mmCIF file of C-alpha atoms and ligand atoms in Angstrom:
data_model
loop_
_atom_site.group_PDB
_atom_site.id
_atom_site.type_symbol
_atom_site.label_atom_id
_atom_site.label_comp_id
_atom_site.label_asym_id
_atom_site.label_seq_id
_atom_site.Cartn_x
_atom_site.Cartn_y
_atom_site.Cartn_z
ATOM 1 C CA MET A 244 -35.207 3.588 178.680
ATOM 2 C CA GLU A 245 -31.589 2.573 178.142
ATOM 3 C CA ARG A 246 -30.214 1.796 174.682
ATOM 4 C CA HIS A 247 -29.838 -1.865 175.706
ATOM 5 C CA SER A 248 -33.301 -2.195 177.373
ATOM 6 C CA ARG A 249 -35.422 -5.070 176.108
ATOM 7 C CA ILE A 250 -38.332 -3.362 174.385
ATOM 8 C CA TYR A 251 -41.390 -5.221 173.127
ATOM 9 C CA VAL A 252 -43.418 -3.472 170.425
ATOM 10 C CA ALA A 253 -46.757 -5.289 170.202
ATOM 11 C CA GLY A 254 -48.221 -4.852 166.729
ATOM 12 C CA HIS A 255 -44.899 -4.074 165.030
ATOM 13 C CA ARG A 256 -46.199 -4.741 161.514
ATOM 14 C CA GLY A 257 -49.035 -2.245 161.717
ATOM 15 C CA LEU A 258 -49.116 1.463 160.863
ATOM 16 C CA VAL A 259 -48.296 2.607 164.404
ATOM 17 C CA GLY A 260 -46.118 -0.267 165.624
ATOM 18 C CA SER A 261 -43.890 -0.191 162.531
ATOM 19 C CA ALA A 262 -43.378 3.560 163.003
ATOM 20 C CA ILE A 263 -42.414 2.991 166.665
ATOM 21 C CA VAL A 264 -39.874 0.351 165.580
ATOM 22 C CA ARG A 265 -38.390 2.773 162.997
ATOM 23 C CA ALA A 266 -38.110 5.500 165.641
ATOM 24 C CA LEU A 267 -36.522 3.186 168.231
ATOM 25 C CA GLU A 268 -33.997 1.833 165.734
ATOM 26 C CA LYS A 269 -33.142 5.340 164.544
ATOM 27 C CA GLU A 270 -32.383 6.338 168.122
ATOM 28 C CA GLY A 271 -30.106 3.361 168.744
ATOM 29 C CA TYR A 272 -32.344 1.031 170.758
ATOM 30 C CA HIS A 273 -31.046 -2.316 169.573
ATOM 31 C CA ASN A 274 -32.696 -4.836 171.869
ATOM 32 C CA LEU A 275 -36.161 -4.927 170.346
ATOM 33 C CA VAL A 276 -38.400 -7.954 170.809
ATOM 34 C CA LEU A 277 -40.867 -8.441 167.944
ATOM 35 C CA ARG A 278 -43.305 -11.250 167.235
ATOM 36 C CA SER A 279 -45.583 -11.703 164.236
ATOM 37 C CA ARG A 280 -49.216 -12.735 164.644
ATOM 38 C CA LYS A 281 -48.263 -16.246 163.551
ATOM 39 C CA GLU A 282 -45.559 -16.529 166.191
ATOM 40 C CA LEU A 283 -47.654 -15.114 169.045
ATOM 41 C CA ASP A 284 -51.450 -14.878 169.120
ATOM 42 C CA LEU A 285 -52.063 -12.012 171.516
ATOM 43 C CA ARG A 286 -55.669 -13.109 172.011
ATOM 44 C CA ASP A 287 -54.454 -16.268 173.738
ATOM 45 C CA SER A 288 -53.555 -15.573 177.385
ATOM 46 C CA ARG A 289 -51.433 -18.712 177.765
ATOM 47 C CA GLN A 290 -49.213 -17.759 174.838
ATOM 48 C CA VAL A 291 -48.891 -14.188 176.094
ATOM 49 C CA ASP A 292 -48.044 -15.274 179.670
ATOM 50 C CA HIS A 293 -45.418 -17.662 178.419
ATOM 51 C CA PHE A 294 -43.896 -15.033 176.150
ATOM 52 C CA PHE A 295 -43.563 -12.468 178.954
ATOM 53 C CA LEU A 296 -42.177 -14.926 181.511
ATOM 54 C CA ASP A 297 -39.652 -16.158 178.963
ATOM 55 C CA GLN A 298 -38.478 -12.904 177.420
ATOM 56 C CA GLU A 299 -37.600 -10.595 180.355
ATOM 57 C CA ILE A 300 -39.081 -7.528 178.734
ATOM 58 C CA ASP A 301 -38.296 -4.100 180.272
ATOM 59 C CA TYR A 302 -40.583 -1.805 178.250
ATOM 60 C CA VAL A 303 -43.778 -2.371 176.253
ATOM 61 C CA PHE A 304 -45.373 -0.278 173.520
ATOM 62 C CA LEU A 305 -48.882 -1.710 173.228
ATOM 63 C CA ALA A 306 -49.737 -0.869 169.614
ATOM 64 C CA ALA A 307 -51.425 -4.174 168.774
ATOM 65 C CA ALA A 308 -55.150 -3.806 168.129
ATOM 66 C CA LYS A 309 -57.916 -4.694 165.753
ATOM 67 C CA VAL A 310 -58.466 -1.409 163.936
ATOM 68 C CA GLY A 311 -60.427 -0.202 160.956
ATOM 69 C CA GLY A 312 -62.415 2.625 159.464
ATOM 70 C CA ILE A 313 -66.034 3.514 159.917
ATOM 71 C CA ALA A 314 -67.472 0.654 157.810
ATOM 72 C CA ALA A 315 -65.464 -2.150 159.447
ATOM 73 C CA ASN A 316 -66.198 -0.808 162.937
ATOM 74 C CA ASN A 317 -69.881 -0.537 162.147
ATOM 75 C CA ASP A 318 -70.183 -4.003 160.570
ATOM 76 C CA GLN A 319 -68.051 -6.076 162.983
ATOM 77 C CA PRO A 320 -68.823 -4.717 166.465
ATOM 78 C CA ALA A 321 -68.310 -8.084 168.197
ATOM 79 C CA ASP A 322 -64.885 -8.658 166.632
ATOM 80 C CA PHE A 323 -63.750 -5.149 167.529
ATOM 81 C CA ILE A 324 -64.706 -5.339 171.200
ATOM 82 C CA ARG A 325 -63.618 -8.977 171.715
ATOM 83 C CA ASP A 326 -60.227 -8.870 170.012
ATOM 84 C CA ASN A 327 -59.235 -5.568 171.566
ATOM 85 C CA LEU A 328 -60.304 -6.559 175.082
ATOM 86 C CA LEU A 329 -58.424 -9.849 174.787
ATOM 87 C CA ILE A 330 -55.216 -8.401 173.331
ATOM 88 C CA GLN A 331 -54.885 -5.543 175.795
ATOM 89 C CA THR A 332 -56.009 -7.507 178.876
ATOM 90 C CA ASN A 333 -53.566 -10.315 178.172
ATOM 91 C CA ILE A 334 -50.631 -7.943 177.663
ATOM 92 C CA ILE A 335 -51.383 -5.566 180.540
ATOM 93 C CA ASP A 336 -51.796 -8.431 182.992
ATOM 94 C CA ALA A 337 -48.840 -10.525 181.800
ATOM 95 C CA ALA A 338 -46.594 -7.434 181.839
ATOM 96 C CA TYR A 339 -47.472 -6.828 185.492
ATOM 97 C CA ARG A 340 -46.707 -10.408 186.493
ATOM 98 C CA ALA A 341 -43.445 -10.354 184.548
ATOM 99 C CA ARG A 342 -42.479 -7.103 186.343
ATOM 100 C CA VAL A 343 -42.141 -4.984 183.224
ATOM 101 C CA GLU A 344 -40.625 -1.578 184.032
ATOM 102 C CA LYS A 345 -43.088 0.560 182.029
ATOM 103 C CA LEU A 346 -45.870 0.127 179.473
ATOM 104 C CA LEU A 347 -47.409 2.603 177.039
ATOM 105 C CA PHE A 348 -50.986 1.840 175.967
ATOM 106 C CA LEU A 349 -52.281 3.334 172.721
ATOM 107 C CA GLY A 350 -55.915 4.397 172.845
ATOM 108 C CA SER A 351 -57.878 6.466 170.364
ATOM 109 C CA THR A 352 -59.792 9.731 170.294
ATOM 110 C CA CYS A 353 -63.033 7.817 169.687
ATOM 111 C CA ILE A 354 -63.060 7.271 173.481
ATOM 112 C CA TYR A 355 -64.460 10.817 173.797
ATOM 113 C CA PRO A 356 -68.226 11.468 173.733
ATOM 114 C CA LYS A 357 -69.679 11.964 170.247
ATOM 115 C CA LEU A 358 -70.811 15.488 170.994
ATOM 116 C CA ALA A 359 -68.065 16.605 173.379
ATOM 117 C CA PRO A 360 -66.940 20.244 173.105
ATOM 118 C CA GLN A 361 -63.984 20.816 170.773
ATOM 119 C CA PRO A 362 -61.058 20.679 171.060
ATOM 120 C CA LEU A 363 -61.258 17.463 173.065
ATOM 121 C CA LYS A 364 -59.635 17.837 176.461
ATOM 122 C CA GLU A 365 -58.461 14.739 178.317
ATOM 123 C CA GLU A 366 -60.956 15.436 181.113
ATOM 124 C CA TYR A 367 -63.939 14.874 178.738
ATOM 125 C CA LEU A 368 -63.459 11.096 178.959
ATOM 126 C CA LEU A 369 -66.634 9.407 180.283
ATOM 127 C CA THR A 370 -68.725 12.570 180.276
ATOM 128 C CA GLY A 371 -71.249 11.585 177.570
ATOM 129 C CA ALA A 372 -72.571 9.040 175.061
ATOM 130 C CA LEU A 373 -70.194 7.563 172.460
ATOM 131 C CA GLU A 374 -70.479 7.623 168.657
ATOM 132 C CA PRO A 375 -72.457 4.429 167.828
ATOM 133 C CA THR A 376 -70.422 3.390 164.718
ATOM 134 C CA ASN A 377 -67.350 2.736 166.868
ATOM 135 C CA ALA A 378 -68.660 2.419 170.443
ATOM 136 C CA PRO A 379 -67.526 -1.244 170.849
ATOM 137 C CA TYR A 380 -63.945 -0.286 169.880
ATOM 138 C CA ALA A 381 -64.100 2.781 172.115
ATOM 139 C CA VAL A 382 -65.420 0.798 175.103
ATOM 140 C CA ALA A 383 -62.518 -1.649 174.738
ATOM 141 C CA LYS A 384 -60.035 1.243 174.657
ATOM 142 C CA ILE A 385 -61.685 2.861 177.702
ATOM 143 C CA ALA A 386 -61.373 -0.491 179.519
ATOM 144 C CA GLY A 387 -57.655 -0.491 178.617
ATOM 145 C CA ILE A 388 -57.164 2.990 180.070
ATOM 146 C CA THR A 389 -59.013 2.019 183.254
ATOM 147 C CA MET A 390 -56.978 -1.178 183.539
ATOM 148 C CA CYS A 391 -53.728 0.768 183.293
ATOM 149 C CA GLN A 392 -54.886 3.198 185.973
ATOM 150 C CA SER A 393 -56.157 0.384 188.209
ATOM 151 C CA TYR A 394 -52.936 -1.632 187.964
ATOM 152 C CA ASN A 395 -50.970 1.513 188.815
ATOM 153 C CA ARG A 396 -53.186 2.103 191.856
ATOM 154 C CA GLN A 397 -53.284 -1.438 193.170
ATOM 155 C CA TYR A 398 -49.937 -2.845 192.068
ATOM 156 C CA GLY A 399 -47.742 0.239 191.667
ATOM 157 C CA THR A 400 -47.039 -0.388 187.963
ATOM 158 C CA LYS A 401 -45.920 2.404 185.628
ATOM 159 C CA TYR A 402 -48.499 2.236 182.862
ATOM 160 C CA ILE A 403 -49.298 5.292 180.753
ATOM 161 C CA SER A 404 -52.099 5.763 178.204
ATOM 162 C CA VAL A 405 -51.958 8.018 175.164
ATOM 163 C CA MET A 406 -54.814 9.028 172.832
ATOM 164 C CA PRO A 407 -53.686 9.587 169.262
ATOM 165 C CA THR A 408 -55.905 11.323 166.772
ATOM 166 C CA ASN A 409 -56.451 9.748 163.274
ATOM 167 C CA ILE A 410 -53.098 8.377 162.067
ATOM 168 C CA TYR A 411 -51.767 7.926 158.541
ATOM 169 C CA GLY A 412 -48.421 6.855 157.084
ATOM 170 C CA PRO A 413 -46.512 3.978 155.490
ATOM 171 C CA ASN A 414 -47.794 0.423 156.106
ATOM 172 C CA ASP A 415 -51.375 1.658 156.287
ATOM 173 C CA ASN A 416 -54.337 -0.479 155.253
ATOM 174 C CA PHE A 417 -55.462 0.519 151.746
ATOM 175 C CA ASP A 418 -58.350 -1.911 151.499
ATOM 176 C CA LEU A 419 -61.344 0.111 150.330
ATOM 177 C CA TYR A 420 -63.788 -1.520 152.729
ATOM 178 C CA SER A 421 -61.847 -1.718 155.991
ATOM 179 C CA SER A 422 -59.450 1.242 155.773
ATOM 180 C CA HIS A 423 -59.648 4.725 157.235
ATOM 181 C CA VAL A 424 -60.578 7.688 155.090
ATOM 182 C CA LEU A 425 -57.126 8.986 154.161
ATOM 183 C CA PRO A 426 -55.639 5.773 152.695
ATOM 184 C CA ALA A 427 -59.015 4.975 151.076
ATOM 185 C CA LEU A 428 -59.125 8.320 149.286
ATOM 186 C CA LEU A 429 -55.475 8.156 148.223
ATOM 187 C CA ARG A 430 -56.158 4.814 146.570
ATOM 188 C CA LYS A 431 -59.497 5.883 145.071
ATOM 189 C CA PHE A 432 -58.063 9.046 143.499
ATOM 190 C CA HIS A 433 -54.942 7.219 142.303
ATOM 191 C CA GLU A 434 -56.955 4.452 140.635
ATOM 192 C CA ALA A 435 -59.461 6.918 139.151
ATOM 193 C CA LYS A 436 -56.565 8.782 137.551
ATOM 194 C CA GLU A 437 -54.954 5.592 136.251
ATOM 195 C CA GLN A 438 -58.248 4.288 134.861
ATOM 196 C CA GLY A 439 -59.557 7.645 133.588
ATOM 197 C CA SER A 440 -62.749 7.400 135.711
ATOM 198 C CA PRO A 441 -65.007 10.463 135.510
ATOM 199 C CA PHE A 442 -65.646 10.715 139.279
ATOM 200 C CA VAL A 443 -64.525 9.502 142.715
ATOM 201 C CA GLU A 444 -67.031 8.552 145.383
ATOM 202 C CA VAL A 445 -66.428 9.987 148.861
ATOM 203 C CA TRP A 446 -68.543 8.509 151.669
ATOM 204 C CA GLY A 447 -70.877 10.656 153.747
ATOM 205 C CA THR A 448 -71.602 14.343 153.341
ATOM 206 C CA GLY A 449 -67.998 15.537 153.363
ATOM 207 C CA ASN A 450 -68.829 17.777 156.328
ATOM 208 C CA PRO A 451 -67.250 15.827 159.231
ATOM 209 C CA ARG A 452 -63.911 17.159 160.366
ATOM 210 C CA ARG A 453 -60.921 14.999 161.273
ATOM 211 C CA GLU A 454 -57.387 15.659 162.438
ATOM 212 C CA PHE A 455 -54.546 13.691 160.810
ATOM 213 C CA LEU A 456 -51.204 12.917 162.415
ATOM 214 C CA HIS A 457 -48.335 11.219 160.579
ATOM 215 C CA ALA A 458 -47.318 7.878 162.142
ATOM 216 C CA ASP A 459 -43.675 9.030 162.410
ATOM 217 C CA ASP A 460 -44.816 11.998 164.507
ATOM 218 C CA LEU A 461 -46.922 9.691 166.654
ATOM 219 C CA ALA A 462 -43.972 7.330 167.169
ATOM 220 C CA ASP A 463 -41.752 10.243 168.142
ATOM 221 C CA ALA A 464 -44.369 11.401 170.679
ATOM 222 C CA CYS A 465 -44.661 7.870 172.106
ATOM 223 C CA LEU A 466 -40.891 7.647 172.673
ATOM 224 C CA PHE A 467 -40.956 11.113 174.207
ATOM 225 C CA LEU A 468 -43.759 10.184 176.616
ATOM 226 C CA MET A 469 -42.209 6.831 177.505
ATOM 227 C CA ARG A 470 -39.097 8.744 178.542
ATOM 228 C CA HIS A 471 -40.623 11.834 180.110
ATOM 229 C CA TYR A 472 -44.165 11.143 181.322
ATOM 230 C CA GLU A 473 -45.373 9.241 184.308
ATOM 231 C CA GLY A 474 -48.948 9.449 185.553
ATOM 232 C CA ASP A 475 -52.430 7.999 185.461
ATOM 233 C CA GLU A 476 -53.942 10.755 183.352
ATOM 234 C CA ILE A 477 -54.335 10.102 179.648
ATOM 235 C CA VAL A 478 -52.421 12.325 177.178
ATOM 236 C CA ASN A 479 -53.761 13.379 173.759
ATOM 237 C CA ILE A 480 -51.441 13.211 170.756
ATOM 238 C CA GLY A 481 -52.365 15.322 167.757
ATOM 239 C CA VAL A 482 -51.418 18.316 165.661
ATOM 240 C CA GLY A 483 -54.065 20.689 167.019
ATOM 241 C CA GLU A 484 -55.646 21.360 163.585
ATOM 242 C CA ASP A 485 -58.401 19.577 161.688
ATOM 243 C CA ILE A 486 -59.815 19.555 158.156
ATOM 244 C CA ALA A 487 -63.262 18.829 156.642
ATOM 245 C CA ILE A 488 -63.422 15.518 154.741
ATOM 246 C CA LYS A 489 -64.452 17.484 151.648
ATOM 247 C CA ASP A 490 -61.246 19.577 151.894
ATOM 248 C CA LEU A 491 -59.189 16.460 152.518
ATOM 249 C CA ALA A 492 -60.657 15.030 149.304
ATOM 250 C CA LEU A 493 -59.668 18.212 147.411
ATOM 251 C CA LEU A 494 -56.148 18.040 148.824
ATOM 252 C CA ILE A 495 -55.778 14.377 147.869
ATOM 253 C CA ARG A 496 -57.129 15.130 144.406
ATOM 254 C CA LYS A 497 -54.381 17.756 144.072
ATOM 255 C CA VAL A 498 -51.632 15.476 145.422
ATOM 256 C CA THR A 499 -52.596 12.598 143.119
ATOM 257 C CA GLY A 500 -53.096 14.883 140.103
ATOM 258 C CA TYR A 501 -56.631 13.605 139.409
ATOM 259 C CA GLU A 502 -58.811 16.034 137.470
ATOM 260 C CA GLY A 503 -62.272 14.451 137.595
ATOM 261 C CA GLU A 504 -65.312 15.075 139.763
ATOM 262 C CA ILE A 505 -65.880 14.308 143.464
ATOM 263 C CA ARG A 506 -69.280 12.816 144.388
ATOM 264 C CA PHE A 507 -70.488 12.455 147.976
ATOM 265 C CA ASN A 508 -72.535 9.392 148.945
ATOM 266 C CA ASP A 509 -74.606 10.421 151.933
ATOM 267 C CA ALA A 510 -76.114 6.930 152.263
ATOM 268 C CA VAL A 511 -72.886 6.084 154.158
ATOM 269 C CA PRO A 512 -72.731 7.380 157.753
ATOM 270 C CA ASP A 513 -70.644 10.412 158.671
ATOM 271 C CA GLY A 514 -69.694 9.174 162.137
ATOM 272 C CA THR A 515 -68.574 11.721 164.717
ATOM 273 C CA PRO A 516 -69.040 15.277 163.399
ATOM 274 C CA ARG A 517 -65.670 16.458 164.687
ATOM 275 C CA LYS A 518 -62.647 14.999 166.483
ATOM 276 C CA LEU A 519 -60.016 17.634 167.190
ATOM 277 C CA VAL A 520 -57.808 17.022 170.200
ATOM 278 C CA ASP A 521 -56.566 19.591 172.652
ATOM 279 C CA VAL A 522 -52.799 19.155 172.712
ATOM 280 C CA THR A 523 -52.077 21.683 175.477
ATOM 281 C CA LYS A 524 -50.911 18.993 177.869
ATOM 282 C CA LEU A 525 -48.506 17.446 175.354
ATOM 283 C CA THR A 526 -47.055 20.764 174.189
ATOM 284 C CA GLY A 527 -46.710 21.724 177.882
ATOM 285 C CA LEU A 528 -44.574 18.627 178.363
ATOM 286 C CA GLY A 529 -42.404 19.805 175.446
ATOM 287 C CA TRP A 530 -43.523 17.884 172.337
ATOM 288 C CA ARG A 531 -44.991 19.198 169.068
ATOM 289 C CA ALA A 532 -45.826 17.526 165.733
ATOM 290 C CA GLY A 533 -43.467 18.301 162.852
ATOM 291 C CA ILE A 534 -44.969 16.857 159.646
ATOM 292 C CA GLY A 535 -47.535 19.013 157.803
ATOM 293 C CA LEU A 536 -50.510 17.263 156.179
ATOM 294 C CA GLU A 537 -49.677 18.090 152.562
ATOM 295 C CA ASP A 538 -46.019 17.033 152.957
ATOM 296 C CA GLY A 539 -47.081 13.866 154.748
ATOM 297 C CA LEU A 540 -49.625 13.057 152.034
ATOM 298 C CA ARG A 541 -47.041 13.504 149.271
ATOM 299 C CA GLN A 542 -44.651 11.190 151.106
ATOM 300 C CA VAL A 543 -47.320 8.514 151.667
ATOM 301 C CA TYR A 544 -48.500 8.781 148.065
ATOM 302 C CA ALA A 545 -44.942 8.272 146.766
ATOM 303 C CA ASP A 546 -44.577 5.246 149.039
ATOM 304 C CA PHE A 547 -47.997 3.904 147.998
ATOM 305 C CA LYS A 548 -47.113 4.127 144.293
ATOM 306 C CA GLN A 549 -43.922 2.140 144.889
ATOM 307 C CA THR A 550 -45.237 -0.530 147.206
ATOM 308 C CA PHE A 551 -48.966 -1.018 146.723
ATOM 309 C CA THR A 552 -50.210 -4.085 144.956
ATOM 310 C CA VAL A 553 -53.812 -5.278 144.955
ATOM 311 C CA LYS A 554 -54.009 -8.641 146.735
ATOM 312 C CA ASN A 555 -55.992 -11.473 145.089
HETATM 313 O O1 GFB B 99 -61.498 7.328 158.744
HETATM 314 P P1 GFB B 99 -62.883 6.874 158.966
HETATM 315 O O2 GFB B 99 -63.271 5.567 158.384
HETATM 316 O O3 GFB B 99 -63.209 6.757 160.495
HETATM 317 O O4 GFB B 99 -63.908 7.961 158.365
HETATM 318 P P2 GFB B 99 -63.668 7.692 161.722
HETATM 319 C C1 GFB B 99 -63.778 9.328 158.612
HETATM 320 C C2 GFB B 99 -64.804 10.089 157.790
HETATM 321 O O5 GFB B 99 -64.464 10.009 156.410
HETATM 322 C C3 GFB B 99 -66.240 9.555 157.893
HETATM 323 C C4 GFB B 99 -65.590 9.614 155.635
HETATM 324 O O6 GFB B 99 -67.125 10.654 157.931
HETATM 325 C C5 GFB B 99 -66.399 8.752 156.607
HETATM 326 O O7 GFB B 99 -67.748 8.629 156.194
HETATM 327 N N1 GFB B 99 -65.165 8.966 154.395
HETATM 328 C C6 GFB B 99 -65.323 9.475 153.137
HETATM 329 C C7 GFB B 99 -64.576 7.750 154.262
HETATM 330 N N2 GFB B 99 -64.895 8.622 152.215
HETATM 331 C C8 GFB B 99 -64.414 7.547 152.871
HETATM 332 C C9 GFB B 99 -63.820 6.330 152.431
HETATM 333 O O8 GFB B 99 -63.651 6.050 151.242
HETATM 334 N N3 GFB B 99 -63.423 5.452 153.414
HETATM 335 C C10 GFB B 99 -63.581 5.727 154.743
HETATM 336 N N4 GFB B 99 -63.146 4.837 155.647
HETATM 337 N N5 GFB B 99 -64.177 6.863 155.185
HETATM 338 C C11 GFB B 99 -62.723 5.638 162.956
HETATM 339 C C12 GFB B 99 -63.242 4.729 164.013
HETATM 340 O O9 GFB B 99 -63.663 6.626 162.868
HETATM 341 O O10 GFB B 99 -61.521 6.282 163.261
HETATM 342 C C13 GFB B 99 -62.210 3.986 164.715
HETATM 343 O O11 GFB B 99 -64.272 3.940 163.470
HETATM 344 C C14 GFB B 99 -60.990 4.803 165.045
HETATM 345 O O12 GFB B 99 -62.765 3.456 165.870
HETATM 346 C C15 GFB B 99 -60.499 5.583 163.875
HETATM 347 O O13 GFB B 99 -61.254 5.668 166.112
HETATM 348 C C16 GFB B 99 -59.353 6.496 164.168
HETATM 349 O O14 GFB B 99 -62.700 8.787 161.984
HETATM 350 O O15 GFB B 99 -65.088 8.112 161.560
#
């Protein structure tokens, strides 16, 4: 990637896309092409084709997706599989026809089998049954990976696919129904402290383990891989350490300064018991995460307190 390359970041207002834009701008890439959802509906193939033929894009970071936490995934399976298949298919195909130089596709660690051995190695893809709460999302992401590999094989494109673990950071979704666990708990503990509530409800048993990577680290890894990796094989992006949800809740209680009780609601599903990625391949290529969880949480909490307002 040259400093003047035309770089399209799909999904630039989201948690991941906005972090990629920050990282690109910080490193002097000044020819970014960005379109809001209103300006370009990525689910519409005609709009996407026209955009690519018109814009002469050199590089694509495909961070646009319909995403959500366990409840949203579980309740809206059709929306998750349809929107993600449409968005990624339209972009991957239009990018090929517009002769884009290179494309980076963002997947997710939920593509791995529910009960795969831990840590999750890249080769475990398609070796077992998926976690049912997010299988439609995972199947769409697996289709995206296979599309990238197939276009490389048949058309000689340079498409790479990366599998980030659970991401957190600025511009996250803090809606209590559709968000992921970390922003949900930050908001719940913050509001419980403000309102003097005696307890905070944490979904599930608290036993599942998750790995959390700051979006700025993820963006840095994406730029690194865009510049230094070429190949069909997927690459995990993570920190190599995980934490039980119950310990995450304790850490967030500490960061927010809340002193009340934590109650677990095991009527809500736990989802996958554990999702820790093996980052051997990525560290072998020369990249390592730099932001520790507690530091990252403090930073996101400070940002949340300044910027968050309840809509409606
Ligand atoms: O982050 P999360 O929604 O998604 O939930 P997944 C992780 C764990 O935290 C689950 C528990 O065991 C939840 O039950 N949890 C506890 C909570 N309290 C809360 C809460 O207040 N809100 C939420 N959301 N969870 C998603 C997938 O799986 O992860 C997506 O559905 C995607 O497809 C994404 O892969 C990264 O980690 O279970």
